[in-house]
Tab-separated table of C-alpha atoms and ligand atoms in Angstrom:
chain	number	residue	atom	x	y	z
J	1	MET	CA	6.863	-3.420	21.288
J	2	ILE	CA	8.289	-4.642	17.647
J	3	ILE	CA	7.604	-8.330	17.653
J	4	PRO	CA	10.523	-10.094	14.466
J	5	LYS	CA	8.888	-13.186	13.374
J	6	THR	CA	10.187	-16.005	12.490
J	7	PRO	CA	11.051	-17.711	9.183
J	8	GLU	CA	7.633	-20.218	9.109
J	9	GLU	CA	5.848	-16.742	10.440
J	10	ILE	CA	7.454	-14.853	7.458
J	11	GLU	CA	6.299	-17.257	5.211
J	12	LEU	CA	2.761	-17.157	6.926
J	13	ILE	CA	2.612	-13.809	6.425
J	14	ARG	CA	3.553	-13.859	2.615
J	15	GLU	CA	0.250	-16.676	2.090
J	16	SER	CA	-1.885	-14.043	3.288
J	17	ALA	CA	-0.126	-11.073	1.413
J	18	LEU	CA	0.082	-12.914	-1.518
J	19	ILE	CA	-4.056	-13.529	-1.969
J	20	VAL	CA	-4.150	-9.872	-1.395
J	21	SER	CA	-1.984	-9.455	-4.327
J	22	ARG	CA	-4.427	-12.091	-6.452
J	23	THR	CA	-7.028	-9.819	-5.524
J	24	LEU	CA	-5.472	-6.598	-7.113
J	25	GLY	CA	-4.675	-8.521	-9.779
J	26	MET	CA	-8.279	-10.132	-10.382
J	27	LEU	CA	-10.053	-6.308	-9.693
J	28	ALA	CA	-7.499	-4.926	-12.437
J	29	ALA	CA	-9.151	-6.944	-14.947
J	30	GLU	CA	-12.256	-5.428	-13.496
J	31	ILE	CA	-11.420	-1.428	-13.240
J	32	LYS	CA	-12.379	0.449	-16.154
J	33	PRO	CA	-15.186	3.179	-16.385
J	34	GLY	CA	-18.892	2.275	-15.721
J	35	VAL	CA	-18.176	0.076	-12.482
J	36	ASN	CA	-18.677	0.987	-9.287
J	37	CYS	CA	-16.737	-0.132	-6.093
J	38	LEU	CA	-19.260	-1.381	-4.063
J	39	TYR	CA	-19.834	-4.439	-7.270
J	40	LEU	CA	-15.891	-4.736	-6.873
J	41	ASP	CA	-15.887	-4.500	-3.095
J	42	GLY	CA	-18.213	-7.428	-3.412
J	43	LEU	CA	-15.920	-9.661	-6.006
J	44	ALA	CA	-12.920	-8.954	-3.639
J	45	GLU	CA	-14.889	-10.459	-0.603
J	46	THR	CA	-15.660	-13.772	-2.233
J	47	PHE	CA	-12.118	-13.762	-3.996
J	48	ILE	CA	-10.546	-13.364	-0.819
J	49	ARG	CA	-12.670	-16.076	1.070
J	50	ASP	CA	-12.625	-19.095	-2.014
J	51	HIS	CA	-8.886	-18.495	-0.938
J	52	GLY	CA	-9.772	-19.891	2.367
J	53	ALA	CA	-9.223	-16.329	4.144
J	54	GLU	CA	-11.252	-14.190	5.291
J	55	PRO	CA	-11.104	-10.186	4.462
J	56	GLY	CA	-8.785	-8.490	7.070
J	57	PHE	CA	-10.332	-5.007	7.208
J	58	LEU	CA	-14.016	-6.051	7.090
J	59	GLY	CA	-15.167	-5.210	10.786
J	60	MET	CA	-11.580	-3.979	11.607
J	61	TYR	CA	-12.439	-0.575	14.012
J	62	GLY	CA	-15.781	-1.428	12.309
J	63	PHE	CA	-15.049	-1.047	8.694
J	64	PRO	CA	-18.221	-1.974	6.727
J	65	ASN	CA	-16.569	-3.408	3.661
J	66	THR	CA	-13.496	-5.749	2.307
J	67	LEU	CA	-11.548	-2.845	0.264
J	68	ASN	CA	-11.114	0.722	1.077
J	69	MET	CA	-11.621	2.580	-2.218
J	70	SER	CA	-10.398	6.132	-2.453
J	71	PRO	CA	-11.208	7.816	-5.183
J	72	ASN	CA	-8.980	10.983	-6.958
J	73	ALA	CA	-9.044	13.393	-4.016
J	74	GLN	CA	-9.640	10.756	-1.701
J	75	VAL	CA	-6.487	9.793	0.030
J	76	VAL	CA	-7.377	6.582	2.011
J	77	HIS	CA	-9.939	4.799	3.797
J	78	GLY	CA	-12.950	5.561	1.043
J	79	ILE	CA	-15.886	2.839	1.801
J	80	PRO	CA	-17.345	1.737	-1.521
J	81	THR	CA	-20.252	2.690	-2.954
J	82	LYS	CA	-22.292	2.453	-5.622
J	83	ASP	CA	-21.347	5.669	-7.848
J	84	PRO	CA	-19.695	4.582	-11.118
J	85	LEU	CA	-15.915	5.118	-11.877
J	86	LYS	CA	-15.370	7.475	-14.697
J	87	ASP	CA	-12.588	7.916	-17.318
J	88	GLY	CA	-9.895	9.378	-15.924
J	89	ASP	CA	-10.346	8.959	-12.615
J	90	ILE	CA	-7.761	7.526	-10.386
J	91	ILE	CA	-9.005	4.960	-7.890
J	92	SER	CA	-6.470	3.511	-4.841
J	93	VAL	CA	-7.621	0.126	-3.392
J	94	ASP	CA	-6.248	-0.711	0.007
J	95	CYS	CA	-7.223	-4.829	0.933
J	96	GLY	CA	-6.337	-7.094	3.988
J	97	ALA	CA	-6.839	-11.068	4.183
J	98	LEU	CA	-6.220	-12.770	7.529
J	99	LYS	CA	-5.422	-16.327	7.168
J	100	ASN	CA	-3.624	-18.864	9.477
J	101	GLY	CA	-3.958	-16.192	12.205
J	102	PHE	CA	-1.796	-13.781	10.148
J	103	TYR	CA	-1.961	-10.510	8.162
J	104	GLY	CA	-1.440	-9.449	4.564
J	105	ASP	CA	-2.021	-5.774	3.594
J	106	HIS	CA	-1.423	-3.779	0.783
J	107	ALA	CA	-2.231	-1.183	-2.066
J	108	TYR	CA	-2.372	0.021	-5.543
J	109	THR	CA	-3.334	3.150	-7.048
J	110	PHE	CA	-5.016	2.030	-10.545
J	111	GLU	CA	-6.130	4.030	-13.371
J	112	VAL	CA	-9.439	4.002	-14.529
J	113	GLY	CA	-9.767	4.948	-18.892
J	114	GLU	CA	-7.621	7.347	-19.773
J	115	VAL	CA	-5.664	9.746	-17.213
J	116	ALA	CA	-4.149	12.882	-17.375
J	117	PRO	CA	-0.717	12.906	-18.168
J	118	ASP	CA	-0.003	14.806	-14.436
J	119	THR	CA	-2.137	12.229	-12.604
J	120	LYS	CA	-0.004	9.789	-13.960
J	121	LYS	CA	2.838	10.662	-13.023
J	122	LEU	CA	1.882	11.738	-9.530
J	123	LEU	CA	0.888	7.597	-10.080
J	124	ARG	CA	4.326	6.565	-10.678
J	125	VAL	CA	6.291	8.113	-8.406
J	126	THR	CA	4.645	7.723	-5.646
J	127	LYS	CA	5.165	4.048	-6.844
J	128	GLU	CA	8.968	4.809	-6.959
J	129	SER	CA	9.356	6.396	-3.817
J	130	LEU	CA	7.801	2.856	-2.027
J	131	TYR	CA	10.285	0.839	-3.371
J	132	ILE	CA	12.898	3.588	-2.817
J	133	GLY	CA	11.496	3.775	0.849
J	134	ILE	CA	11.587	-0.127	1.039
J	135	ARG	CA	15.357	-0.180	0.249
J	136	GLU	CA	16.164	1.783	2.998
J	137	PHE	CA	14.341	-1.145	5.379
J	138	ARG	CA	17.478	-3.635	6.936
J	139	THR	CA	19.519	-4.068	9.389
J	140	GLY	CA	21.383	-1.260	11.294
J	141	ASN	CA	18.836	1.306	9.594
J	142	ARG	CA	16.054	2.986	11.594
J	143	VAL	CA	12.208	3.939	10.993
J	144	GLY	CA	13.268	7.545	10.115
J	145	ASP	CA	15.693	6.337	7.257
J	146	VAL	CA	12.248	4.872	5.094
J	147	GLY	CA	10.312	7.774	6.193
J	148	PHE	CA	13.383	10.208	4.684
J	149	ALA	CA	14.138	8.632	1.550
J	150	ILE	CA	10.193	8.742	1.087
J	151	GLN	CA	9.660	12.243	1.705
J	152	LYS	CA	12.504	13.755	-0.413
J	153	TYR	CA	12.383	11.373	-3.458
J	154	CYS	CA	8.490	12.731	-3.523
J	155	GLU	CA	8.840	16.509	-1.758
J	156	ASN	CA	11.676	16.914	-4.763
J	157	HIS	CA	8.739	16.332	-7.485
J	158	GLY	CA	6.579	19.300	-5.670
J	159	TYR	CA	4.327	16.857	-3.788
J	160	GLY	CA	3.031	16.930	-0.505
J	161	VAL	CA	3.440	14.065	2.337
J	162	VAL	CA	0.608	13.079	3.860
J	163	ARG	CA	2.024	13.159	8.334
J	164	GLU	CA	-1.294	11.735	9.689
J	165	LEU	CA	-1.094	8.438	8.188
J	166	VAL	CA	1.070	5.998	8.036
J	167	GLY	CA	2.862	2.700	7.409
J	168	HIS	CA	3.159	-0.075	10.627
J	169	GLY	CA	4.446	-3.602	11.770
J	170	LEU	CA	2.634	-6.392	10.312
J	171	GLY	CA	1.900	-10.070	11.889
J	172	LYS	CA	-1.418	-11.211	14.168
J	173	LYS	CA	-2.653	-8.176	14.021
J	174	LEU	CA	-2.801	-5.681	11.553
J	175	HIS	CA	-1.145	-2.683	13.068
J	176	GLU	CA	1.635	-3.728	15.361
J	177	SER	CA	4.403	-1.621	16.349
J	178	PRO	CA	6.438	0.254	14.598
J	179	GLU	CA	4.528	3.376	12.966
J	180	MET	CA	5.956	3.650	9.456
J	181	PRO	CA	5.638	7.442	8.470
J	182	ASN	CA	6.666	8.512	5.459
J	183	TYR	CA	8.173	11.702	6.241
J	184	GLY	CA	11.288	11.406	8.921
J	185	LYS	CA	14.733	12.136	9.625
J	186	ARG	CA	18.195	10.428	8.705
J	187	GLY	CA	19.109	7.833	11.627
J	188	ARG	CA	16.032	8.502	14.090
J	189	GLY	CA	13.337	6.136	14.845
J	190	LYS	CA	13.240	2.305	16.325
J	191	LYS	CA	16.002	0.386	14.805
J	192	PHE	CA	15.425	-2.316	12.576
J	193	VAL	CA	15.744	-6.155	13.082
J	194	GLU	CA	16.164	-9.420	11.374
J	195	GLY	CA	12.414	-10.937	11.240
J	196	MET	CA	10.669	-7.587	11.446
J	197	VAL	CA	7.738	-7.826	8.751
J	198	VAL	CA	6.126	-4.258	7.885
J	199	ALA	CA	4.037	-2.845	5.678
J	200	ILE	CA	4.968	0.512	3.601
J	201	GLU	CA	2.813	3.108	2.426
J	202	PRO	CA	3.371	6.629	0.756
J	203	MET	CA	-0.292	8.578	0.517
J	204	ILE	CA	1.410	11.378	-1.541
J	205	ASN	CA	-0.638	14.249	-2.852
J	206	MET	CA	-0.422	16.379	-5.309
J	207	GLY	CA	-0.470	19.459	-4.173
J	208	THR	CA	-0.799	20.073	-0.124
J	209	ARG	CA	-0.461	17.624	2.204
J	210	ARG	CA	-2.758	18.871	4.231
J	211	ILE	CA	-6.154	16.545	4.577
J	212	ARG	CA	-9.229	16.452	5.625
J	213	GLN	CA	-12.146	14.002	6.735
J	214	LEU	CA	-15.468	13.359	5.781
J	215	ARG	CA	-18.203	13.458	8.259
J	216	ASP	CA	-18.166	9.341	7.549
J	217	GLY	CA	-15.926	9.020	10.094
J	218	TRP	CA	-13.480	6.870	7.642
J	219	THR	CA	-12.829	9.159	4.212
J	220	ILE	CA	-9.456	10.819	4.471
J	221	LEU	CA	-9.649	13.582	1.067
J	222	THR	CA	-6.954	15.894	0.310
J	223	ALA	CA	-7.801	19.313	1.704
J	224	ASP	CA	-7.261	21.318	-1.742
J	225	GLY	CA	-9.245	18.849	-3.671
J	226	GLN	CA	-6.208	17.356	-5.876
J	227	PRO	CA	-5.463	13.935	-6.241
J	228	SER	CA	-3.721	11.535	-3.922
J	229	ALA	CA	-1.960	8.457	-4.531
J	230	HIS	CA	-1.063	5.433	-2.161
J	231	PHE	CA	0.960	2.022	-2.709
J	232	GLU	CA	2.043	-0.184	-0.589
J	233	HIS	CA	4.089	-3.588	-0.100
J	234	ASN	CA	4.567	-5.858	2.645
J	235	VAL	CA	7.934	-6.391	3.717
J	236	ALA	CA	10.295	-8.599	6.089
J	237	ILE	CA	14.171	-8.399	6.641
J	238	VAL	CA	14.928	-11.713	5.455
J	239	ASN	CA	19.178	-12.118	6.016
J	240	GLY	CA	19.437	-8.337	7.296
J	241	LYS	CA	18.095	-7.155	3.911
J	242	PRO	CA	14.424	-6.367	2.663
J	243	GLU	CA	12.318	-8.865	0.902
J	244	LEU	CA	9.135	-8.227	-0.322
J	245	LEU	CA	6.285	-10.442	0.583
J	246	SER	CA	3.717	-9.080	-1.538
J	247	THR	CA	3.610	-8.819	-5.279
J	248	PHE	CA	2.279	-6.332	-7.893
J	249	GLN	CA	3.244	-8.919	-10.655
J	250	TYR	CA	-0.849	-9.894	-10.469
J	251	ILE	CA	-2.069	-6.498	-11.636
J	252	TYR	CA	0.613	-5.943	-14.344
J	253	GLU	CA	-0.513	-9.578	-16.047
J	254	ALA	CA	-4.171	-8.499	-15.575
J	255	LEU	CA	-2.893	-5.135	-17.532
J	256	GLY	CA	-0.791	-6.742	-19.974
J	257	ILE	CA	2.054	-4.165	-18.772
J	258	GLU	CA	5.610	-5.422	-18.787
J	259	SER	CA	7.082	-4.357	-15.705
J	260	ASP	CA	10.829	-5.660	-14.287
J	261	GLU	CA	9.987	-3.071	-11.631
J	262	GLU	CA	10.245	-5.822	-8.422
J	263	GLU	CA	13.446	-7.531	-9.867
J	264	GLU	CA	15.347	-4.666	-10.139
J	265	PHE	CA	14.511	-3.843	-6.459
J	266	ARG	CA	15.877	-7.378	-5.302
J	267	GLN	CA	18.871	-6.762	-7.289
J	268	ILE	CA	19.457	-3.259	-5.658
J	269	ALA	CA	18.318	-4.949	-2.438
J	270	ALA	CA	20.736	-7.617	-2.534
J	271	ASN	CA	23.685	-5.182	-2.271
W	1	MG	MG1	-3.295	-1.078	3.471
W	2	MG	MG1	-0.966	-0.373	5.486
């Protein structure tokens, strides 16, 4: 059952989402060769608690940490380890926060040091597909419209779109209805309504879309060992149109990157 949110509830989800945004921004300044993920996980837990929230993933379905940290060929749900990050790695960081009874949940794939050009392109295209998908999240459209847009864009670049893991509704629960696949058919699936809040999160592989899971019961990897990227935003439908509740701007500020992608998105979404 889809649970549309009131304007007040959307503001509470925004508050939780922005705690995640700030956490990712804090991490952006710390991610470099030689640093290990378990250390970063500890920083994130402290940061989230210092902002009056609880880590959203810690203990969820038994997950042992605050962050999902998935380097290189890991797609999602990686468990932070003491292995140091290396120059040329990518690291997908997925983070949740719970405050006032509502969840925020989003993700960014970071570059560690100097990353190969084809890997940089995977990150760029995956992030572009996120915004292209979010544009379709508006009243009158359906779940399949978002998935279709993401799938088409990524497959046109020759990438594999993971099928087994999907985005989701977001609110008092981390995973609410509907499921938001990153593939689909135009005009199919549940209809979007005013006040809906979802997490849209393309998981895109450089090679095959096929995945496998480690024996730890969590870590998802690409079947061919090639890199995978993951970007996620939280989005509400306000006045029929998609509104970003999360932001990557704290990341860009930390990295000294000038990005107008969110402003550009807002202008496109306003039409
Ligand atoms: Mg997430
Ligand atoms: Mg999610």
